[in-house]
mmCIF file of C-alpha atoms in Angstrom:
data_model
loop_
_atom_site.group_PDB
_atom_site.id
_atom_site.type_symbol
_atom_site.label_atom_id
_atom_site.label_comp_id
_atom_site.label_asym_id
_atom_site.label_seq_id
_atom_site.Cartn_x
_atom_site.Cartn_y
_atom_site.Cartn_z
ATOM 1 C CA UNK W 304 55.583 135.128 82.489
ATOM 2 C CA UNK W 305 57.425 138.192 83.814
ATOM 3 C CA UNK W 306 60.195 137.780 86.435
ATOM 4 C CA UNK W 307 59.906 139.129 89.965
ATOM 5 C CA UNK W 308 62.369 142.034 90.706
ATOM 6 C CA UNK W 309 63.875 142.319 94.305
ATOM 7 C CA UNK W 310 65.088 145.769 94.922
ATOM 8 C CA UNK W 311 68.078 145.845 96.836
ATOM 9 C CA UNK W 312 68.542 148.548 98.782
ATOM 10 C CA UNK W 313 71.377 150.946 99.024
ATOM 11 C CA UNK W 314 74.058 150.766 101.768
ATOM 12 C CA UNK W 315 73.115 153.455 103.838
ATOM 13 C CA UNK W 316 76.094 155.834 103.805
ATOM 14 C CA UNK W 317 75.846 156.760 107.421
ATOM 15 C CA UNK W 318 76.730 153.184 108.428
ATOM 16 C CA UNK W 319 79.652 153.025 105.768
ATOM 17 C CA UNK W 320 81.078 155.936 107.213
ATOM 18 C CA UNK W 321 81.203 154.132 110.298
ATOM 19 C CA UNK W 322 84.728 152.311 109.600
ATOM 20 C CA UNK W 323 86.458 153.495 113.194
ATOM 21 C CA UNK W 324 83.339 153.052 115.619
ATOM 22 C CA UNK W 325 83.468 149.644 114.059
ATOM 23 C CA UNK W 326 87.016 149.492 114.227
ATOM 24 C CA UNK W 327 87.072 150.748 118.333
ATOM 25 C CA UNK W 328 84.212 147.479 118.864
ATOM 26 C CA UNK W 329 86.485 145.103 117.306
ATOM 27 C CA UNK W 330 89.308 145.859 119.334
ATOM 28 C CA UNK W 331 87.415 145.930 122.732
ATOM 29 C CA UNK W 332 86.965 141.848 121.513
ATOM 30 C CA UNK W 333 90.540 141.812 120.401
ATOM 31 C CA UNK W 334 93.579 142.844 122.189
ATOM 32 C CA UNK W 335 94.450 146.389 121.256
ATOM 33 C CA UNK W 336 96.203 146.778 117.832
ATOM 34 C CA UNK W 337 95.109 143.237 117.031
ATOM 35 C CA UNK W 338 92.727 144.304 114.339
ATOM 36 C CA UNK W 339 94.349 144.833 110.893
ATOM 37 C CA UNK W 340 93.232 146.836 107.748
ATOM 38 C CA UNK W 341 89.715 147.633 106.777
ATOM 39 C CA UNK W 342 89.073 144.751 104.294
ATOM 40 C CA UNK W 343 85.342 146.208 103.308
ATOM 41 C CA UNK W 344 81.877 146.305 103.855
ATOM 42 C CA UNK W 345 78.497 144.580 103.460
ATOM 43 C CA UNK W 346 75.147 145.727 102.956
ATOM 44 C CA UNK W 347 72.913 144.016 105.109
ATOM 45 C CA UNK W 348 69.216 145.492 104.805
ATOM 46 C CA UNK W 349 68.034 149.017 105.196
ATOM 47 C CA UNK W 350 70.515 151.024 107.498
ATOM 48 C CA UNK W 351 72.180 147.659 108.604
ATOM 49 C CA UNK W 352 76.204 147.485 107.404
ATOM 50 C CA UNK W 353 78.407 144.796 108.637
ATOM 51 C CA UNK W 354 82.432 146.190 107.973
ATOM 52 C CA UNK W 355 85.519 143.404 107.752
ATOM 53 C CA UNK W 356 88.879 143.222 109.350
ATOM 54 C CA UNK W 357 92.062 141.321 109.145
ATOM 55 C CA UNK W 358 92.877 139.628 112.031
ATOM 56 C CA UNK W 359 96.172 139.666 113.108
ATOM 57 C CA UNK W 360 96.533 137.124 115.821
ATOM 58 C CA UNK W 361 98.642 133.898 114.631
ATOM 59 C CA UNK W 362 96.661 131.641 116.378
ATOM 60 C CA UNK W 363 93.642 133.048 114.021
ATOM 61 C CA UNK W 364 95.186 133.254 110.389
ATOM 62 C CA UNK W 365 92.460 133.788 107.618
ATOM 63 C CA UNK W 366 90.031 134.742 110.192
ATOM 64 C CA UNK W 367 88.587 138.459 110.221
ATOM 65 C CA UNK W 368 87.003 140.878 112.435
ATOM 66 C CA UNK W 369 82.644 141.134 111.451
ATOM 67 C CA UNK W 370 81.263 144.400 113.567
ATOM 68 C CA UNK W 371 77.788 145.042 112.507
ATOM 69 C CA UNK W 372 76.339 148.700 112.484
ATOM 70 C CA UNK W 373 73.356 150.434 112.311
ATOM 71 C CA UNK W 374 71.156 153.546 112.970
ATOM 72 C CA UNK W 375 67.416 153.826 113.639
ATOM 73 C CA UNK W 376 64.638 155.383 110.988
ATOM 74 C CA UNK W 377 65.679 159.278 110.790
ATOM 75 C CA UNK W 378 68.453 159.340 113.482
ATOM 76 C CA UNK W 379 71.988 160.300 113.057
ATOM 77 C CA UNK W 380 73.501 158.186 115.239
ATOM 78 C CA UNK W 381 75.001 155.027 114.090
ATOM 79 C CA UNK W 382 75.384 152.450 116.824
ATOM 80 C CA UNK W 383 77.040 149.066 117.005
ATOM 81 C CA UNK W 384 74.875 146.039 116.304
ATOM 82 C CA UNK W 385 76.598 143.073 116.664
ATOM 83 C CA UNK W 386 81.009 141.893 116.923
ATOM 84 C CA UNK W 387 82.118 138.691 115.833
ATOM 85 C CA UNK W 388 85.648 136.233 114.484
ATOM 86 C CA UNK W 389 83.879 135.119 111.449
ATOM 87 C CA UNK W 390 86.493 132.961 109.749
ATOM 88 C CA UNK W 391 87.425 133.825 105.708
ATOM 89 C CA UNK W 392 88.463 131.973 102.778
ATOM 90 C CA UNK W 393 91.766 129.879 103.771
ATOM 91 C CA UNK W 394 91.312 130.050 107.709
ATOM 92 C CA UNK W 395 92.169 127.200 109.829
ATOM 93 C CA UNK W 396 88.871 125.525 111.063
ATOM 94 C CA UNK W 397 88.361 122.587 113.273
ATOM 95 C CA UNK W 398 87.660 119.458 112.079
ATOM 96 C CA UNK W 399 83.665 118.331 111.763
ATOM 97 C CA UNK W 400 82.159 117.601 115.380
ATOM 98 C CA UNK W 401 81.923 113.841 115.746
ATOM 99 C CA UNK W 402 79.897 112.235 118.825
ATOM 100 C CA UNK W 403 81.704 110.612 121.757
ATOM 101 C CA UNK W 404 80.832 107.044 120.122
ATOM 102 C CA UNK W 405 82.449 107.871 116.944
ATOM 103 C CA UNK W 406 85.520 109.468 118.395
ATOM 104 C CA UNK W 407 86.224 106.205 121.315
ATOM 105 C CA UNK W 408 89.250 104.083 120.011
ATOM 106 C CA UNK W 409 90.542 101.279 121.531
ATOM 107 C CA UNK W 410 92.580 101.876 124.843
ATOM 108 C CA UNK W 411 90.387 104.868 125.603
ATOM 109 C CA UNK W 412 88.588 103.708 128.384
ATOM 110 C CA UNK W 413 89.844 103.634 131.771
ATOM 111 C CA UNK W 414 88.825 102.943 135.241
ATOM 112 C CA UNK W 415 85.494 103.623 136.210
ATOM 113 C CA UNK W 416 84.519 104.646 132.656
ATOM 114 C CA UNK W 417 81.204 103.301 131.394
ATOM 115 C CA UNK W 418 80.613 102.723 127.886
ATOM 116 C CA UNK W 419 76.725 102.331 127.047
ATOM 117 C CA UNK W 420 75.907 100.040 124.061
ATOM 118 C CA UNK W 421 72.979 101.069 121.257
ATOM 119 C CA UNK W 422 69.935 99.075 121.092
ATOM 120 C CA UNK W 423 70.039 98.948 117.726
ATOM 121 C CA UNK W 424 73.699 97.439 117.351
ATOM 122 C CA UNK W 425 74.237 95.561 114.624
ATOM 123 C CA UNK W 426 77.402 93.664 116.721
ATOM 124 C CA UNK W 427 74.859 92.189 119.445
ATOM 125 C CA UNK W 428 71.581 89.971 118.587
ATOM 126 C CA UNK W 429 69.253 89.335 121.559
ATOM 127 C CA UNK W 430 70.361 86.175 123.535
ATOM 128 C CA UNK W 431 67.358 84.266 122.524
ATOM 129 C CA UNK W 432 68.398 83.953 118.968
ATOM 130 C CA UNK W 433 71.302 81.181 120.722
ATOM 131 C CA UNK W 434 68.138 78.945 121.709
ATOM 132 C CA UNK W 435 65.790 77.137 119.231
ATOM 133 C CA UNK W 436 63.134 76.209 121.800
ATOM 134 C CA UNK W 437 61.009 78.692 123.053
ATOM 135 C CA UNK W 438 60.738 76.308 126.108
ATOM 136 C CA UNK W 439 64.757 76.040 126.390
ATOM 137 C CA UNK W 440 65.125 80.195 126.546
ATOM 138 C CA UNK W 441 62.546 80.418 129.179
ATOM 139 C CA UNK W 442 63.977 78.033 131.552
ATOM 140 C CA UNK W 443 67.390 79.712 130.539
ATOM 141 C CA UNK W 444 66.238 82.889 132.148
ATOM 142 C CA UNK W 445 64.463 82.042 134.888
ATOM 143 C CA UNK W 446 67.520 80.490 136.238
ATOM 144 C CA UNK W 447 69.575 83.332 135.703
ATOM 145 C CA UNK W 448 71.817 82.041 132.920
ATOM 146 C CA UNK W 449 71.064 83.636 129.919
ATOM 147 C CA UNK W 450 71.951 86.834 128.309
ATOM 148 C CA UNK W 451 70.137 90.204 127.141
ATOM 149 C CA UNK W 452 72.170 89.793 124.141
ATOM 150 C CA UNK W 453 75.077 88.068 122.154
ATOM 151 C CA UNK W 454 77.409 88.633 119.923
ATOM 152 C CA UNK W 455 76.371 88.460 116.306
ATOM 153 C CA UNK W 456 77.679 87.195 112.727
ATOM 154 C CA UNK W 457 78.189 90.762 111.737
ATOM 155 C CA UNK W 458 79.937 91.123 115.236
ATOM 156 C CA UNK W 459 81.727 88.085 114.925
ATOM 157 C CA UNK W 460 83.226 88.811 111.235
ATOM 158 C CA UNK W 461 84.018 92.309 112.854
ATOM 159 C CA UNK W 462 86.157 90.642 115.951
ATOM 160 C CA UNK W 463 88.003 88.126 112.999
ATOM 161 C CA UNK W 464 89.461 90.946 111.011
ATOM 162 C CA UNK W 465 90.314 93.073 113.881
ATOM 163 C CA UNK W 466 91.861 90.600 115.896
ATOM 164 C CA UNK W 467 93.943 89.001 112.448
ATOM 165 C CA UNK W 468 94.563 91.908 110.890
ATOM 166 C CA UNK W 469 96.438 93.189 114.360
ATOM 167 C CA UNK W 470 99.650 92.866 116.589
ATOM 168 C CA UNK W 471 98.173 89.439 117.215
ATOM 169 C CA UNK W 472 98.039 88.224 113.678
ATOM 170 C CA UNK W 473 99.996 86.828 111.094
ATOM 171 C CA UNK W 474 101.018 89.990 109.582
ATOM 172 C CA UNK W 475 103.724 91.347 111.942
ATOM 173 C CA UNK W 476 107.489 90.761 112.627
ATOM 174 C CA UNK W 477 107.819 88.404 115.459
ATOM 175 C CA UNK W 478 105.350 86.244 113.640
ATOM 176 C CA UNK W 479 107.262 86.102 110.136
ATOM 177 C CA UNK W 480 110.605 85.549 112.471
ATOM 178 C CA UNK W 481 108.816 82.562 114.302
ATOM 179 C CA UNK W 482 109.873 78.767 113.562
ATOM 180 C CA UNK W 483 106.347 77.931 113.455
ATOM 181 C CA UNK W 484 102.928 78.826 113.797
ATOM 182 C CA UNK W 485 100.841 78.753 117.121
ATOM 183 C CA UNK W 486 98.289 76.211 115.980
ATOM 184 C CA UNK W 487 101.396 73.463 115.966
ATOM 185 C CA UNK W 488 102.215 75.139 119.537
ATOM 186 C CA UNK W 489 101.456 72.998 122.919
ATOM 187 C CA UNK W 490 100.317 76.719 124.302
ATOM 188 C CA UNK W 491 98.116 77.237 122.429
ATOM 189 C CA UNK W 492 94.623 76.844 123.595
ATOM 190 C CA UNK W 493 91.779 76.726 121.215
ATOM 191 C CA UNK W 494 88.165 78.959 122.188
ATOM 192 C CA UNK W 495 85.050 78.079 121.994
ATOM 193 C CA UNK W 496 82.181 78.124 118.970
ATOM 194 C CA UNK W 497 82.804 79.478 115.827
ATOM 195 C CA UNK W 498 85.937 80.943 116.163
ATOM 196 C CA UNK W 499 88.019 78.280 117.445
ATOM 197 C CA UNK W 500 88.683 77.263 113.859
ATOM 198 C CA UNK W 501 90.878 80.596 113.316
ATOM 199 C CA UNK W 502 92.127 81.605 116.866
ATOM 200 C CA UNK W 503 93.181 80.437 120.571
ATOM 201 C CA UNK W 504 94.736 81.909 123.644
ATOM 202 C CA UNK W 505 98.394 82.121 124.369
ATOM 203 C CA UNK W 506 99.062 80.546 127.889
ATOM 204 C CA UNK W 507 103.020 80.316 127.940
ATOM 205 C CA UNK W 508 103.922 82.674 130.748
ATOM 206 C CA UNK W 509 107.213 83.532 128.891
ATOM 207 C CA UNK W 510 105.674 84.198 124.991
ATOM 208 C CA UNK W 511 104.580 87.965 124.644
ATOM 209 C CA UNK W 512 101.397 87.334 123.528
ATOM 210 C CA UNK W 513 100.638 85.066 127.013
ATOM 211 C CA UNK W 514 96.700 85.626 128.418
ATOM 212 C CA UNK W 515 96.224 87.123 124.790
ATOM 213 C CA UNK W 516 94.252 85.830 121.752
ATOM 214 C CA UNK W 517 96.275 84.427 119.228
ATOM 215 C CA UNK W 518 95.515 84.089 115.222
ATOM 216 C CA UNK W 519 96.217 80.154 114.706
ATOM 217 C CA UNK W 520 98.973 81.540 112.234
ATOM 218 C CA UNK W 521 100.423 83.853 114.403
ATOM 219 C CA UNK W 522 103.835 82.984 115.903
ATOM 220 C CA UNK W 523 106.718 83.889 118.156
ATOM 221 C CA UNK W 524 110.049 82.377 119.589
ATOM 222 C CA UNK W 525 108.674 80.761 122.631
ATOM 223 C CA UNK W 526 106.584 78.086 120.368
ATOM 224 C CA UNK W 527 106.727 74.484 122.643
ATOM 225 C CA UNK W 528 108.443 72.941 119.621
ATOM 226 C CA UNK W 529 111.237 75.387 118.722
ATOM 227 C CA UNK W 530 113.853 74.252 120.110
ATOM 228 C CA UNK W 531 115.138 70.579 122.093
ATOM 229 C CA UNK W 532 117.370 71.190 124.590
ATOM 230 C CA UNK W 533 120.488 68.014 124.475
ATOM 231 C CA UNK W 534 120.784 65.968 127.527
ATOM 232 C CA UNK W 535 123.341 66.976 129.534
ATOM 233 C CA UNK W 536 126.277 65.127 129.496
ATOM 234 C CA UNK W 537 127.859 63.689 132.557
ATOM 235 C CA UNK W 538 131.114 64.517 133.671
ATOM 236 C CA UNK W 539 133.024 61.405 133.716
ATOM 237 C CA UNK W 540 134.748 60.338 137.119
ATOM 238 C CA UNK W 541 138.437 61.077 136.947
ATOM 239 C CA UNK W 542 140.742 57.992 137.626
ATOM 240 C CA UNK W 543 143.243 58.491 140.627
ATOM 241 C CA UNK W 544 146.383 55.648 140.886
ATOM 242 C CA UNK W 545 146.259 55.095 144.395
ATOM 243 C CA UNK W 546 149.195 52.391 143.914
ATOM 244 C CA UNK W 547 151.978 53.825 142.169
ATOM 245 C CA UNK W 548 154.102 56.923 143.347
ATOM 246 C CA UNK W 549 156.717 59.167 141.489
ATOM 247 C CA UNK W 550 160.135 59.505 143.054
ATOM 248 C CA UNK W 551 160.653 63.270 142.996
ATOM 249 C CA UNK W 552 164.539 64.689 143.516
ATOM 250 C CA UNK W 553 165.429 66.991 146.140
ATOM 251 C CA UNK W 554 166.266 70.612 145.046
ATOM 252 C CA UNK W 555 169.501 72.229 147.008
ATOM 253 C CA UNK W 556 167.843 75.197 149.043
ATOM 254 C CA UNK W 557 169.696 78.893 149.354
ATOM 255 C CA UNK W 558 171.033 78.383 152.935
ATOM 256 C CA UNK W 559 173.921 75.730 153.654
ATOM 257 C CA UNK W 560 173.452 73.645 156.450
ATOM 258 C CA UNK W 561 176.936 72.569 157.104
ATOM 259 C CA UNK W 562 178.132 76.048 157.975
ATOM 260 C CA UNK W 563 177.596 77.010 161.926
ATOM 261 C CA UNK W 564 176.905 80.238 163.003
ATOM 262 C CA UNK W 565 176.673 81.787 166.674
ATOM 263 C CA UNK W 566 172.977 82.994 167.185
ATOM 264 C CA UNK W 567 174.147 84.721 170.330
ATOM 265 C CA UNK W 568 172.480 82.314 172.604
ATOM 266 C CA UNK W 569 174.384 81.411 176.034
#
């Protein structure tokens, strides 16, 4: 079995002559003086030469400048194909282009923001799977009290780590500092279903975490039980001798009495 031969054709010297008319294209794309040294050429087909330069803009490092050439069959003229920022081993390139769903965190969205949900998510299960009678979902929805879709065991298991692994969990300061957990606290109010075994909802006004759901083992310094205040102790009614008196001497004063003096009056 013989082997197939390509030929590979020579770069045509015409365009490899061609270094400033590629070098004048690249800096009509680039500010002027922007393109660095000649850093070679490739051979792209029959009369077809693509040359290489450094590009000196910061902004741009281990890019280069690509200007394609070319002439046509039997003419002399060499004309400019195609100019380009191709980037070169070592340049700075974005990261890989992720879709909008991928790239949401939590806290993105903001007023008037809609965020559409996937059929196919594997959070939600349509709201008939709540129902075992067929007869039970119908009447469900005719009424107007059922939903398109609920929230799923995967879902579910997803919500549990999230929400104990978090700020709300067990596994941050002000709960390690707390005198006890929130499931011994008279604030803390239990939800509904499934997860009402692990978490609750903070309702004292004055705890951080108030309006917010709580891990059961979660904690902070406004727990109902951390601290009794005493009674306060009454002041007792001081005791006045109505009765008895205290002679008390009479001091000399500065001026003497005895002595007369005219004043001047008629």
């Amino acid at each position: 079995m013989s082997r197939t031969r390509t030929r590979v054709s020579a770069p045509d010297q015409a365009c490899v002559a061609a270094v400033d008319l590629a070098r004048g294209a690249a800096e009509e794309l680039a500010r002027p003086g922007r393109p660095g040294e000649h850093l070679g050429y490739e051979s792209e087909g029959d009369r077809i030469v693509t040359h290489y330069f450094a590009c000196l803009d910061r902004a741009y490092r281990g890019w280069r400048w690509a200007v394609t050439v070319t002439r046509a069959s039997r003419a002399k003229k060499v004309t400019v194909s195609e100019a380009v920022l191709l980037p070169g081993s070592g340049a700075l390139l974005a990261p890989e282009w992720l879709p909008w769903s991928e790239r949401l965190r939590p806290g993105d969205l903001g007023v008037g923001d809609l965020l559409p949900t996937p059929e196919d998510d594997d959070r939600l299960v349509p709201g008939f799977a709540e129902t075992d009678d067929e007869a039970e979902h119908q009447a469900v929805f005719e009424y107007g009290l059922g939903r398109a879709r609920v929230l799923s065991a995967i879902g579910k298991d997803r919500a549990a780590r999230r929400w104990h692994s978090g700020e709300h969990g067990p596994h941050t300061p002000i709960a390690h500092a707390a005198p006890a957990q929130c499931s011994t606290c008279g604030f803390y109010w239990l939800l509904a279903g499934g997860l009402r075994q692990m978490f609750g909802v903070c309702t004292n006004e004055y705890a951080p975490d108030d309006g917010k759901v709580v891990a059961a083992d979660h904690g902070c310094g406004a727990h109902s039980e951390a601290a009794v205040l005493p009674p306060p102790v009454e002041q007792a009614i001081p005791i006045l001798d109505d009765l008895g008196y205290d002679l008390m001497e009479e001091e000399a004063g500065s001026v003497d009495e005895s002595a007369s003096e005219e004043l001047g009056h008629s």
